[in-house]
PDB file of C-alpha atoms and ligand atoms in Angstrom:
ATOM      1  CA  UNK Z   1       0.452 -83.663  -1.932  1.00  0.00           C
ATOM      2  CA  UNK Z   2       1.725 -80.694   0.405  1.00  0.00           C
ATOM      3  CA  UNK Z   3      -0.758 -78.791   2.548  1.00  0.00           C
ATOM      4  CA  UNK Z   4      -1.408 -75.662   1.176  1.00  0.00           C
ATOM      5  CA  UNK Z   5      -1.462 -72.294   3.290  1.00  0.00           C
ATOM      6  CA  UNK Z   6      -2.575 -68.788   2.195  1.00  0.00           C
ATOM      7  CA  UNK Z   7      -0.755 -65.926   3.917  1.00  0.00           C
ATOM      8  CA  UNK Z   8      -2.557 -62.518   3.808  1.00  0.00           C
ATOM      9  CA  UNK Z   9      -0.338 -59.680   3.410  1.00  0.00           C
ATOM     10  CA  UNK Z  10       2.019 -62.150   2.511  1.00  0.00           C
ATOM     11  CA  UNK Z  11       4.120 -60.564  -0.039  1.00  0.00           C
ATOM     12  CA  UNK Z  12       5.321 -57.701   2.392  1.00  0.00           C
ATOM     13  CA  UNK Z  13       6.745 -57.132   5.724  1.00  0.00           C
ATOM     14  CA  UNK Z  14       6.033 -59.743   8.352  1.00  0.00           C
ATOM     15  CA  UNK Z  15       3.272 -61.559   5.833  1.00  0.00           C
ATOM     16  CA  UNK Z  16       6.566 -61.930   3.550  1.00  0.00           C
ATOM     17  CA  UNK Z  17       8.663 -64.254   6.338  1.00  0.00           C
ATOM     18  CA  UNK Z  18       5.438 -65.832   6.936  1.00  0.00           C
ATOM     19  CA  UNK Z  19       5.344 -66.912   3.546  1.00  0.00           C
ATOM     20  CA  UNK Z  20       8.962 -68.295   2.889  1.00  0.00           C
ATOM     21  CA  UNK Z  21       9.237 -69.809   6.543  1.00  0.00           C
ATOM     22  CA  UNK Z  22       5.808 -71.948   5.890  1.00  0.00           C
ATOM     23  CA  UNK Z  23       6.979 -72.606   2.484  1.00  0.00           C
ATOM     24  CA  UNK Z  24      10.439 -73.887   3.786  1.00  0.00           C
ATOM     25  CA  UNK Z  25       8.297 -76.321   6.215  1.00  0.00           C
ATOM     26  CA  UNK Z  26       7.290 -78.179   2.786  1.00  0.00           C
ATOM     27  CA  UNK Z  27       4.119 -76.553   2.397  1.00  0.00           C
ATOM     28  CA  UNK Z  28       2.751 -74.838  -0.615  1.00  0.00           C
ATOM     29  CA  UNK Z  29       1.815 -71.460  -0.073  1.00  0.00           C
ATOM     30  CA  UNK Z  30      -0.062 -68.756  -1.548  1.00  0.00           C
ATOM     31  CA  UNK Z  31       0.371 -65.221  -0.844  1.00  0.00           C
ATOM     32  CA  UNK Z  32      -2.223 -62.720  -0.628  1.00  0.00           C
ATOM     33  CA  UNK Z  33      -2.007 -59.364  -1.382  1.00  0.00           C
ATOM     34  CA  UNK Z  34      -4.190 -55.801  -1.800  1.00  0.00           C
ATOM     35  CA  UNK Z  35      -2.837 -53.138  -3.554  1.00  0.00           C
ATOM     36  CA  UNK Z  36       0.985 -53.311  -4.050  1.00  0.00           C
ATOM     37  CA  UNK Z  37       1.258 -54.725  -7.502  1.00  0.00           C
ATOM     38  CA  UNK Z  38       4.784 -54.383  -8.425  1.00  0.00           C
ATOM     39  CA  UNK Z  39       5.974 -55.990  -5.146  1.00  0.00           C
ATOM     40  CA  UNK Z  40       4.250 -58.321  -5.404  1.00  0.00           C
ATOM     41  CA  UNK Z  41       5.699 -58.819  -8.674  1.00  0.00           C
ATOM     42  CA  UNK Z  42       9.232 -59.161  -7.224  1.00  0.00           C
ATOM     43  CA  UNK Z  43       8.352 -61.353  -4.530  1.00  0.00           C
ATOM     44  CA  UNK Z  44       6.893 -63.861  -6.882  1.00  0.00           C
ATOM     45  CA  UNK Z  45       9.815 -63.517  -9.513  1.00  0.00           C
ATOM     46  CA  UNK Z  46      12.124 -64.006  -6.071  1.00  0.00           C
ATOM     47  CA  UNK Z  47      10.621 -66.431  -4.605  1.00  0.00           C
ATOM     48  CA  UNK Z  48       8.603 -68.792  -6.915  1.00  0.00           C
ATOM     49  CA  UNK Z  49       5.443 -68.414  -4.700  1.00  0.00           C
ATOM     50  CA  UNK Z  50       2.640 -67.178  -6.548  1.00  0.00           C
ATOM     51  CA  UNK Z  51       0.534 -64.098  -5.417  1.00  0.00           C
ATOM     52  CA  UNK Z  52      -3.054 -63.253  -5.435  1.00  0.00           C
ATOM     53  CA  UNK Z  53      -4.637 -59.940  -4.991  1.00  0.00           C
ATOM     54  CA  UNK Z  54      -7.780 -59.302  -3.104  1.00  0.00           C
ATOM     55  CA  UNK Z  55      -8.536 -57.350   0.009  1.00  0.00           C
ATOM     56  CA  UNK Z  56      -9.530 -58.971   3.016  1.00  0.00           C
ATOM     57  CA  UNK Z  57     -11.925 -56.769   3.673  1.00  0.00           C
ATOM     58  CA  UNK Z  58     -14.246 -57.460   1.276  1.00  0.00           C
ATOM     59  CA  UNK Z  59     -16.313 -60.358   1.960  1.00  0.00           C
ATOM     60  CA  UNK Z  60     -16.993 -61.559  -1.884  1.00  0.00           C
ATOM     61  CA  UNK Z  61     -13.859 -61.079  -2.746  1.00  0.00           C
ATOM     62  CA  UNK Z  62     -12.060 -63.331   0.136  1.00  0.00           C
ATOM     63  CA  UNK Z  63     -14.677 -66.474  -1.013  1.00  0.00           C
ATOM     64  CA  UNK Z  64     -13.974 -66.181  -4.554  1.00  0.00           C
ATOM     65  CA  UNK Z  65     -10.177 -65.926  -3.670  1.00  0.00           C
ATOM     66  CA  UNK Z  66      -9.865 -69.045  -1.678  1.00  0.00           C
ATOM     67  CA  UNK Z  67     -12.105 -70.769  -4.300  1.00  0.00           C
ATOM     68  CA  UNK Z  68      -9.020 -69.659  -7.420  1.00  0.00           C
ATOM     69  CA  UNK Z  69      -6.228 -70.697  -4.591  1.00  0.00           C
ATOM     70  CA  UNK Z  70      -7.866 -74.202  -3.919  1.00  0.00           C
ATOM     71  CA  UNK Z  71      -8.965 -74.517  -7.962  1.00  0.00           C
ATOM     72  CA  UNK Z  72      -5.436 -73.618  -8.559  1.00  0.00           C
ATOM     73  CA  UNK Z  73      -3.299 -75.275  -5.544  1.00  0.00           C
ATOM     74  CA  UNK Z  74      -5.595 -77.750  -3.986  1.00  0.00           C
ATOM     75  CA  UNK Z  75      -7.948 -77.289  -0.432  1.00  0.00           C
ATOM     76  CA  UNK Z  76      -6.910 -74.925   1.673  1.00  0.00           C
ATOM     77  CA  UNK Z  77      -5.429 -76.291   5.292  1.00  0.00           C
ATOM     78  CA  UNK Z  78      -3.889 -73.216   6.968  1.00  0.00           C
ATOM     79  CA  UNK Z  79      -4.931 -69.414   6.888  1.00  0.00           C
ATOM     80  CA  UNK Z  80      -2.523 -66.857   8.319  1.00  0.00           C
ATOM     81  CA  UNK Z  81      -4.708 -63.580   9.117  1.00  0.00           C
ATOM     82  CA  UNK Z  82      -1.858 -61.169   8.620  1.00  0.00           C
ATOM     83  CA  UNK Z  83      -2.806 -58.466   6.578  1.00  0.00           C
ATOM     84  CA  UNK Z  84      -3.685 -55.292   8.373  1.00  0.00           C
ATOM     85  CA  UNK Z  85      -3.330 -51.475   8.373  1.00  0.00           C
ATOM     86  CA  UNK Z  86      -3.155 -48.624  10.517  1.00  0.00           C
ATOM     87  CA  UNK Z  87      -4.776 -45.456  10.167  1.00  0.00           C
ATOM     88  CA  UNK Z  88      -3.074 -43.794  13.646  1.00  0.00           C
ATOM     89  CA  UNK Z  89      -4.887 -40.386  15.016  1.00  0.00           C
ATOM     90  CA  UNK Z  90      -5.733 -39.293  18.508  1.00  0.00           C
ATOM     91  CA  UNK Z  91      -9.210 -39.980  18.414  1.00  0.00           C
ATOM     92  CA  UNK Z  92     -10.359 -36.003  18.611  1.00  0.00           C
ATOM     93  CA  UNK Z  93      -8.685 -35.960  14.926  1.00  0.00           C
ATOM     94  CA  UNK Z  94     -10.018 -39.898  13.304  1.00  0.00           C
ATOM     95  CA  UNK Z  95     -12.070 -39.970  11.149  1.00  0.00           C
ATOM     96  CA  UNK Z  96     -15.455 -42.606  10.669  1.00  0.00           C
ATOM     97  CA  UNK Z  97     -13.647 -43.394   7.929  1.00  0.00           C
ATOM     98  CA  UNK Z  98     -10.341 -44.127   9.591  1.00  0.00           C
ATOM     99  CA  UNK Z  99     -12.149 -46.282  12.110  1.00  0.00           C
ATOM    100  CA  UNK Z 100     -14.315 -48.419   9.762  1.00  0.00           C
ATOM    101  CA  UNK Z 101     -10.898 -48.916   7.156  1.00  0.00           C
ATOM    102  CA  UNK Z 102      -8.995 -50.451  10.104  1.00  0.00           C
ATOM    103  CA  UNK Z 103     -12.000 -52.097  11.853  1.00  0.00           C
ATOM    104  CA  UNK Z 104     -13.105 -53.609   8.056  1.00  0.00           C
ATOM    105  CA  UNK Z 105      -9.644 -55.163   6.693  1.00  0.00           C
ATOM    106  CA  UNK Z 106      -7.964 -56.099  10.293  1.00  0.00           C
ATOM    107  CA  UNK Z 107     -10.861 -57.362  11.849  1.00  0.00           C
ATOM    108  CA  UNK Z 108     -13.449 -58.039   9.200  1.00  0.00           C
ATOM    109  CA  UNK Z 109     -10.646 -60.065   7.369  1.00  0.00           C
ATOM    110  CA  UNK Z 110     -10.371 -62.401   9.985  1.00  0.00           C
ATOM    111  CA  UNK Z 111     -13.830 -63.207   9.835  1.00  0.00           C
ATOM    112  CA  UNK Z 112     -14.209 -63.143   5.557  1.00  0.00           C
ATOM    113  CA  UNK Z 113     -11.207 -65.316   5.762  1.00  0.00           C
ATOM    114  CA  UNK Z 114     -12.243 -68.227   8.399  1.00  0.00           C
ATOM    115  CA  UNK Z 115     -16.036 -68.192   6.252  1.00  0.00           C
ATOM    116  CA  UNK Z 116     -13.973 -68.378   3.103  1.00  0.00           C
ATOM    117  CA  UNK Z 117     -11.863 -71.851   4.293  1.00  0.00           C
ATOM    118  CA  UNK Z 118     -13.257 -72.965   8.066  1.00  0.00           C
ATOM    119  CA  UNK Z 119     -16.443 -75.113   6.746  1.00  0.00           C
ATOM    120  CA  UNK Z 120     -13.560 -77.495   4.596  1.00  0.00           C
ATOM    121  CA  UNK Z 121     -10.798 -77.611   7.656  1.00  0.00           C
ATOM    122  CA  UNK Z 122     -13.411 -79.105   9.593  1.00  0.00           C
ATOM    123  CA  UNK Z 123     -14.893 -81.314   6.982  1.00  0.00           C
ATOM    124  CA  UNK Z 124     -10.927 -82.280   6.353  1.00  0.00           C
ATOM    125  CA  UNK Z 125     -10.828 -82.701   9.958  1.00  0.00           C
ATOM    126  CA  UNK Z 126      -7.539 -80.795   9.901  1.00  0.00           C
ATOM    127  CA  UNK Z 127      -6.611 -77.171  10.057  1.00  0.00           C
ATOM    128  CA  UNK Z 128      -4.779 -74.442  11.215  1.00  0.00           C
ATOM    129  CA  UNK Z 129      -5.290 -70.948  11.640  1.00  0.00           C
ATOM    130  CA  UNK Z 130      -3.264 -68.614  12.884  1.00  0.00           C
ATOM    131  CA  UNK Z 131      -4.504 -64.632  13.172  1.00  0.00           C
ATOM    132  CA  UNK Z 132      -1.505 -61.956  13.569  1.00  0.00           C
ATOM    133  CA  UNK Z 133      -2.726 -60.245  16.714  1.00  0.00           C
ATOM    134  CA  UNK Z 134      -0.811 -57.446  18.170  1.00  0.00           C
ATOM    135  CA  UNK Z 135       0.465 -55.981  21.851  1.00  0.00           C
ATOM    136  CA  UNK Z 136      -1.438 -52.982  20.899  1.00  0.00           C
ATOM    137  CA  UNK Z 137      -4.581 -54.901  21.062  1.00  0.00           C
ATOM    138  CA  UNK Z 138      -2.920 -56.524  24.623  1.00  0.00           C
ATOM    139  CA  UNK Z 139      -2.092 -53.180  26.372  1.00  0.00           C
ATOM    140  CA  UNK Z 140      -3.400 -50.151  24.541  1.00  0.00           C
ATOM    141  CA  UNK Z 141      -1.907 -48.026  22.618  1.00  0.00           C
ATOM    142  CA  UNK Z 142      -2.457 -44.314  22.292  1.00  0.00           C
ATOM    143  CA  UNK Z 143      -3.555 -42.866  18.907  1.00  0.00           C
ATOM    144  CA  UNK Z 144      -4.817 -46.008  18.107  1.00  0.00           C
ATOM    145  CA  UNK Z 145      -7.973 -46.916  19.179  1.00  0.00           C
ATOM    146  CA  UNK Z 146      -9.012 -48.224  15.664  1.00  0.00           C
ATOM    147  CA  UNK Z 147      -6.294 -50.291  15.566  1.00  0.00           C
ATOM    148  CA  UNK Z 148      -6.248 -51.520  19.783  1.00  0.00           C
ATOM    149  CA  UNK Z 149      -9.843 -52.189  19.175  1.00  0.00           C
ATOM    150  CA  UNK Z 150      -9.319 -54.538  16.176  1.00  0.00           C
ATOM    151  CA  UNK Z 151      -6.502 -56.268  17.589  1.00  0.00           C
ATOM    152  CA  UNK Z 152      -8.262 -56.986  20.526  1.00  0.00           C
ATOM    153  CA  UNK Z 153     -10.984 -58.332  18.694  1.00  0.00           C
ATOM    154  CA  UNK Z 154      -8.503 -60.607  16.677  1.00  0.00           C
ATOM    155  CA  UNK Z 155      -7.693 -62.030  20.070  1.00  0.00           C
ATOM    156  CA  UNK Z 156     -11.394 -62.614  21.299  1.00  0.00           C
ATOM    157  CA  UNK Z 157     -12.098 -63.890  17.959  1.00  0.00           C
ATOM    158  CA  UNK Z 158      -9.372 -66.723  18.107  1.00  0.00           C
ATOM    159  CA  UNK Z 159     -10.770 -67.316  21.633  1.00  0.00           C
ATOM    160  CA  UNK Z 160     -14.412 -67.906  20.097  1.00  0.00           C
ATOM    161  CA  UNK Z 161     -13.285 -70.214  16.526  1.00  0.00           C
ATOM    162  CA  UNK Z 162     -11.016 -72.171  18.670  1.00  0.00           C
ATOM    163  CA  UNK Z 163     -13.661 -74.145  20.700  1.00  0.00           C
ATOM    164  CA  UNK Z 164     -15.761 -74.383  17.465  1.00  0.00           C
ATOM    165  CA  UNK Z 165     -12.944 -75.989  15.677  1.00  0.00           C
ATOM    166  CA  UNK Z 166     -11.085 -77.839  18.735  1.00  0.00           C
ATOM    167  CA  UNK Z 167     -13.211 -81.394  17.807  1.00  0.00           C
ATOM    168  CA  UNK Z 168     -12.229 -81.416  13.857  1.00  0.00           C
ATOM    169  CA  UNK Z 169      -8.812 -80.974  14.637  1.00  0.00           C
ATOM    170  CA  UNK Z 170      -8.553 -77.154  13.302  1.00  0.00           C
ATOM    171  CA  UNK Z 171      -6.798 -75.280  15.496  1.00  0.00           C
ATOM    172  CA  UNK Z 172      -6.609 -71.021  15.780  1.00  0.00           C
ATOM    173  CA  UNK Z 173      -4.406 -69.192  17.879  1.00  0.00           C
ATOM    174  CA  UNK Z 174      -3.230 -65.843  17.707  1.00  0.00           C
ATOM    175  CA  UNK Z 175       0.241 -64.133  17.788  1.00  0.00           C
ATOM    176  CA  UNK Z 176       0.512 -60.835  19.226  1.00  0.00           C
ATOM    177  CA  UNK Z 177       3.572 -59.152  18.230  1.00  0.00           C
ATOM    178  CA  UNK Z 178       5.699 -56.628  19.507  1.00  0.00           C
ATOM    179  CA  UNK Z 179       7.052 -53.638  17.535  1.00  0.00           C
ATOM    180  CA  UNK Z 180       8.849 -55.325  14.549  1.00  0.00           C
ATOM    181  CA  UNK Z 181      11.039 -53.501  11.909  1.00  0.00           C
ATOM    182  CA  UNK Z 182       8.533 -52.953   9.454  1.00  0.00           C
ATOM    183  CA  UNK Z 183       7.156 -50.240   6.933  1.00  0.00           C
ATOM    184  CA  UNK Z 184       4.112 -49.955   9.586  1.00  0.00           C
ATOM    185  CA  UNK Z 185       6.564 -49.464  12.691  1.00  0.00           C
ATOM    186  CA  UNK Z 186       9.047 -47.204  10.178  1.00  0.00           C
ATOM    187  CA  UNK Z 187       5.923 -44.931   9.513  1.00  0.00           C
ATOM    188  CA  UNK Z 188       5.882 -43.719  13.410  1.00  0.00           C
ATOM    189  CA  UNK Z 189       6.964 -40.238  14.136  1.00  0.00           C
ATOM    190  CA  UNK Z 190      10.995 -40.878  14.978  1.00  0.00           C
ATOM    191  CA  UNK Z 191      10.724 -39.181  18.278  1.00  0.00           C
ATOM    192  CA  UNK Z 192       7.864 -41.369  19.156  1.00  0.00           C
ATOM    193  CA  UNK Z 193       9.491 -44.843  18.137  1.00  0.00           C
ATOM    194  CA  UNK Z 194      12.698 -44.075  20.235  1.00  0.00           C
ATOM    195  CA  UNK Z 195      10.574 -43.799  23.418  1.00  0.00           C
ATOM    196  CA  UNK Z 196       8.619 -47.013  21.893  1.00  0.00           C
ATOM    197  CA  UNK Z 197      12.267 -48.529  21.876  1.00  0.00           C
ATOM    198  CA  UNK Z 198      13.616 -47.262  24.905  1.00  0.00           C
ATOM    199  CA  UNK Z 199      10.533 -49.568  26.850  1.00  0.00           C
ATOM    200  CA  UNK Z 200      11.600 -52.721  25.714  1.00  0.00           C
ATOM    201  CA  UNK Z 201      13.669 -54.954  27.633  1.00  0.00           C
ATOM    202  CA  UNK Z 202      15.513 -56.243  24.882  1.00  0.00           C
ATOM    203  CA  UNK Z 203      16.521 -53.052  23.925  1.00  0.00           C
ATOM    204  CA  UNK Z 204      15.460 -53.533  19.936  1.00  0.00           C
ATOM    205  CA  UNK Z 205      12.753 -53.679  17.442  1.00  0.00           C
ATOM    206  CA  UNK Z 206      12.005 -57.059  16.650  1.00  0.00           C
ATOM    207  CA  UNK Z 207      12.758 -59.303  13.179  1.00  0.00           C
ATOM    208  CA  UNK Z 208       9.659 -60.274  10.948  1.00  0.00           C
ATOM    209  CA  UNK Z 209      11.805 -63.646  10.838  1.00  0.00           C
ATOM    210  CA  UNK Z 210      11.265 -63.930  14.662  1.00  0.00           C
ATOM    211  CA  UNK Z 211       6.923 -63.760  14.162  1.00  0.00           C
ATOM    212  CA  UNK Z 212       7.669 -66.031  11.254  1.00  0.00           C
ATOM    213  CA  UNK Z 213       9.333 -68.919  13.356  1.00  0.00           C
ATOM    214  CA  UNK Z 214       6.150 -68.719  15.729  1.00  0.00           C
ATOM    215  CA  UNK Z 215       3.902 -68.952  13.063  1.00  0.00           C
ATOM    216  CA  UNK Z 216       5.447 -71.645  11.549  1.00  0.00           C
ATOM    217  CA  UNK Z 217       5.289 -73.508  15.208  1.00  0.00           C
ATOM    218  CA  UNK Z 218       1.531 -72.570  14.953  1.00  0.00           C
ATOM    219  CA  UNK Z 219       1.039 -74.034  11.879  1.00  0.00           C
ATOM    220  CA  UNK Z 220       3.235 -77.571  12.575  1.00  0.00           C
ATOM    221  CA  UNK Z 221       1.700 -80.633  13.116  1.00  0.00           C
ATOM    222  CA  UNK Z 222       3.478 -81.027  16.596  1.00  0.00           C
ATOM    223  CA  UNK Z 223       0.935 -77.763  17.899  1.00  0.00           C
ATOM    224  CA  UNK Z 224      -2.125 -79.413  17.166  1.00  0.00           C
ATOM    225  CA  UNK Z 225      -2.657 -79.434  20.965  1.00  0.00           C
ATOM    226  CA  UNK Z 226      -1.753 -75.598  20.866  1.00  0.00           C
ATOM    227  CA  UNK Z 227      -5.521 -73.703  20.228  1.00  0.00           C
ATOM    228  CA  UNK Z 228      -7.021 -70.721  21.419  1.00  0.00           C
ATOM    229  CA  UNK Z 229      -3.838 -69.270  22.809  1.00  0.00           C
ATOM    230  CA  UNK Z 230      -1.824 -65.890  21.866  1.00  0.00           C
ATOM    231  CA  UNK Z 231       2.163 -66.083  21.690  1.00  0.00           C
ATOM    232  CA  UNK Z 232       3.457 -62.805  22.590  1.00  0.00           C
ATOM    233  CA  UNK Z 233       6.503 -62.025  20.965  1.00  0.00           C
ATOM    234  CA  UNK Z 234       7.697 -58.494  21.605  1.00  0.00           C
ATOM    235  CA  UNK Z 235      11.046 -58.384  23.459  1.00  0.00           C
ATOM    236  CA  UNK Z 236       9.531 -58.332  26.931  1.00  0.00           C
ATOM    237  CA  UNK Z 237       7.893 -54.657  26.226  1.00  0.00           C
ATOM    238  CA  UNK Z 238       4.525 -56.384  27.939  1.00  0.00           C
ATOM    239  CA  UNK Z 239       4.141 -59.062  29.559  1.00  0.00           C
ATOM    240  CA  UNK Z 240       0.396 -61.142  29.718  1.00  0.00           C
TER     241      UNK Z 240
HETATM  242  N1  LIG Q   1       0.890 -40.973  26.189  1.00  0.00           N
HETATM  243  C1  LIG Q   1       0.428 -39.799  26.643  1.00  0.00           C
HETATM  244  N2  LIG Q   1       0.447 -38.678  25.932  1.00  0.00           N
HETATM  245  C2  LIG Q   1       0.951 -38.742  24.701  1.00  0.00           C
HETATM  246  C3  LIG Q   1       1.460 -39.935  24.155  1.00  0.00           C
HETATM  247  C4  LIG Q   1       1.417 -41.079  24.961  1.00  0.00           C
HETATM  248  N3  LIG Q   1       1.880 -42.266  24.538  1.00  0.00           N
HETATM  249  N4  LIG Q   1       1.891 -39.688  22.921  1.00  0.00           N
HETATM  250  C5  LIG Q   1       1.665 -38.391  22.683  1.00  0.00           C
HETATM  251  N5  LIG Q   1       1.128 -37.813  23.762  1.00  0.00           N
HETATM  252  C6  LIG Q   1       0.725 -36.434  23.925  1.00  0.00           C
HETATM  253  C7  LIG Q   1       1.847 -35.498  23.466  1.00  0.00           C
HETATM  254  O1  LIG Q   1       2.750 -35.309  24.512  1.00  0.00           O
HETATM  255  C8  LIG Q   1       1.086 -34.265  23.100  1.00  0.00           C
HETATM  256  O2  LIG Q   1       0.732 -33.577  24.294  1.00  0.00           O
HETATM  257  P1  LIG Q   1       0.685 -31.965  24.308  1.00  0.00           P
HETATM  258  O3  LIG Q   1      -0.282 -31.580  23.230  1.00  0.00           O
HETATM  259  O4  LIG Q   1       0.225 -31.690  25.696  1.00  0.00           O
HETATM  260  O5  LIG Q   1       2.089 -31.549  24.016  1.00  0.00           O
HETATM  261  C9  LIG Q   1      -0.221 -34.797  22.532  1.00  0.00           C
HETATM  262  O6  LIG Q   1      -0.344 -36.131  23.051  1.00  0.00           O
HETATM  263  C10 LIG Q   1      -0.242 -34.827  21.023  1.00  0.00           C
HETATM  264  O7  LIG Q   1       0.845 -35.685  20.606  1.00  0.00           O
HETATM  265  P2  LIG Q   1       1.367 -35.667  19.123  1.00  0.00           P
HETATM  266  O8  LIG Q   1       1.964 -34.322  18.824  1.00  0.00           O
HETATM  267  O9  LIG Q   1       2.219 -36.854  18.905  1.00  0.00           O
HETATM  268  O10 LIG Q   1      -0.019 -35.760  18.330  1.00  0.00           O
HETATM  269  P3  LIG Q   1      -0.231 -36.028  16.834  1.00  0.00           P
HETATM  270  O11 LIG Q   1      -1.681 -35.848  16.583  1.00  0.00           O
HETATM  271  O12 LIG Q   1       0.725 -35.297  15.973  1.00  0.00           O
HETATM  272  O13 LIG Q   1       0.144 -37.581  16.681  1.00  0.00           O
HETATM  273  C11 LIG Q   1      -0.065 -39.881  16.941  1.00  0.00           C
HETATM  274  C12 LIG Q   1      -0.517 -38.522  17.431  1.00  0.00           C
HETATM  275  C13 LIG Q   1      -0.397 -40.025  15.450  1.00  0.00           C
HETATM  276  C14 LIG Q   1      -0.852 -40.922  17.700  1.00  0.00           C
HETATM  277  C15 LIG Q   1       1.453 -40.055  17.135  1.00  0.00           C
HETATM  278  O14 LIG Q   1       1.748 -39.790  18.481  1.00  0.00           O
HETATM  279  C16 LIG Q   1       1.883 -41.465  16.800  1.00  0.00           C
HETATM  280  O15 LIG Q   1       2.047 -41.824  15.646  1.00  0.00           O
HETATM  281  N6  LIG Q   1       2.086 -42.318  17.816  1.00  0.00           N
HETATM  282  C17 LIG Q   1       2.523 -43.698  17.619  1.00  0.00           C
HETATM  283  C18 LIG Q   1       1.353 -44.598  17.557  1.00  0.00           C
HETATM  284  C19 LIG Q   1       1.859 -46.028  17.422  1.00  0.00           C
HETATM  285  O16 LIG Q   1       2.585 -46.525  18.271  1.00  0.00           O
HETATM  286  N7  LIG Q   1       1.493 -46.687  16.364  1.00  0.00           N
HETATM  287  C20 LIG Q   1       1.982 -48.016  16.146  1.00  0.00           C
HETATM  288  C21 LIG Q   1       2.079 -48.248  14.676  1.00  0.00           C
HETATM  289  S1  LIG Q   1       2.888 -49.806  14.333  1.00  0.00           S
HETATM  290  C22 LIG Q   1       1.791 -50.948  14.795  1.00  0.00           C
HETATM  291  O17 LIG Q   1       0.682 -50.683  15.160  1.00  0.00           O
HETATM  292  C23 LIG Q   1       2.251 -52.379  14.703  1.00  0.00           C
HETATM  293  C24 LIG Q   1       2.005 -53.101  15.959  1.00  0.00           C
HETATM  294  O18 LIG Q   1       1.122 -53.947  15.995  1.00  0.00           O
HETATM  295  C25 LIG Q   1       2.841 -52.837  17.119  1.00  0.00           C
END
């Protein structure tokens, strides 16, 4: 029987590679979604990979969804923490509201979805988890200190689960992308991107295929002595 993987955000965008390149390893994958019903829809019908819709933000909701995907799939061996949102603002103009969203699903997630599947990696003795950090959360970002502050805590929370899981053979590490040609990195002011684009090296934005391939490294057998780290892959715009 295959391994089976849930993607979050894995019907869209980056989540959406994630899901056909871990699929294409052999493994069977389910793909998470919150809101966006009708693409969801699509991807299924394109794909064959079936979708589930919960948010990751709400705690209840991420046990009872891993509970359907193992009922349904078998136990769960991999967890890609990929959904997330932004909620951008200089921080004169955010909102409590626009902190706690972003703080809630790109954060909280992480932590509803390692409760939801950690306890049976480790009782499996084998597992991999693999949370989509960002450079944002490396360097900084201005207008974003929702966001920077959540990615950041992705990466100090991969830091923490990856000693707890290093002796049962479940291994977290993070991935901290660059700016990637996505609906999130399409939603930036135009002005503001081309100065985004103008700082890095390789002179692009970078493919959600390209995050994909690292995640699917991540989540291989030959990285199980890979854990606690954070691949950077962002075309050289910083380099940690
Ligand atoms: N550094 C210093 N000053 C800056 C600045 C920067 N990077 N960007 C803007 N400013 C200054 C402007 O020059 C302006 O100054 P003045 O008032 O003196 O002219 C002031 O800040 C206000 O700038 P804006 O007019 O842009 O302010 P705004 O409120 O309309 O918009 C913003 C602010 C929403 C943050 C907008 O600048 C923005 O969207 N920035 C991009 C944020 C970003 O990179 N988001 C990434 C989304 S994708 C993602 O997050 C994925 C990932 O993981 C990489």
């Amino acid at each position: 029987m295959s391994r089976v993987a849930i993607v979050t955000g894995g019907t869209r965008g980056i989540g959406e590679a994630i899901s056909l390149a871990l699929r294409e390893m052999g493994y069977t994958v389910a793909a998470n979604y919150a809101g966006n019903v009708e693409k969801a829809k699509a991807f299924t019908d394109a794909t064959g990979i079936a979708a589930y819709k919960w948010d990751v933000g709400d705690h209840q909701a991420c046990l009872d969804g891993c509970a359907q995907v193992a009922a349904d799939l078998g136990p769960v061996d991999i967890v890609v923490n990929n959904a997330g949102i932004t909620r951008d603002g200089v921080l004169a103009k955010m909102s409590f509201d626009d902190w706690n969203e972003v703080m809630r699903i790109n954060l909280g997630g992480c932590f509803n979805m390692a409760k939801a599947t950690f306890p049976g990696m480790r009782e499996r003795r084998w597992g991999r988890i693999v949370n989509i950090g960002s450079i944002n959360g490396q360097a900084g970002q201005y207008g974003q200190v929702n966001y920077a502050a959540a990615k950041s805590g992705i990466h100090g929370f991969t830091k923490a689960l990856a000693q707890e899981g290093a002796k049962y053979g479940v291994t977290v590490n993070a991935i901290a992308p660059g700016y990637i040609d996505t609906d999130m990195v399409a939603a930036v002011p135009a002005q503001v991107l081309e100065k985004i684009v103008a700082r890095i090296p390789v002179g692009r934005l970078g493919k959600a295929q390209e995050i994909a391939r690292g995640v699917a490294f991540l989540c291989s057998e030959d990285a199980g002595f890979v854990t606690g780290s954070t691949l950077s892959i962002n075309g050289g715009q910083h380099m940690y």
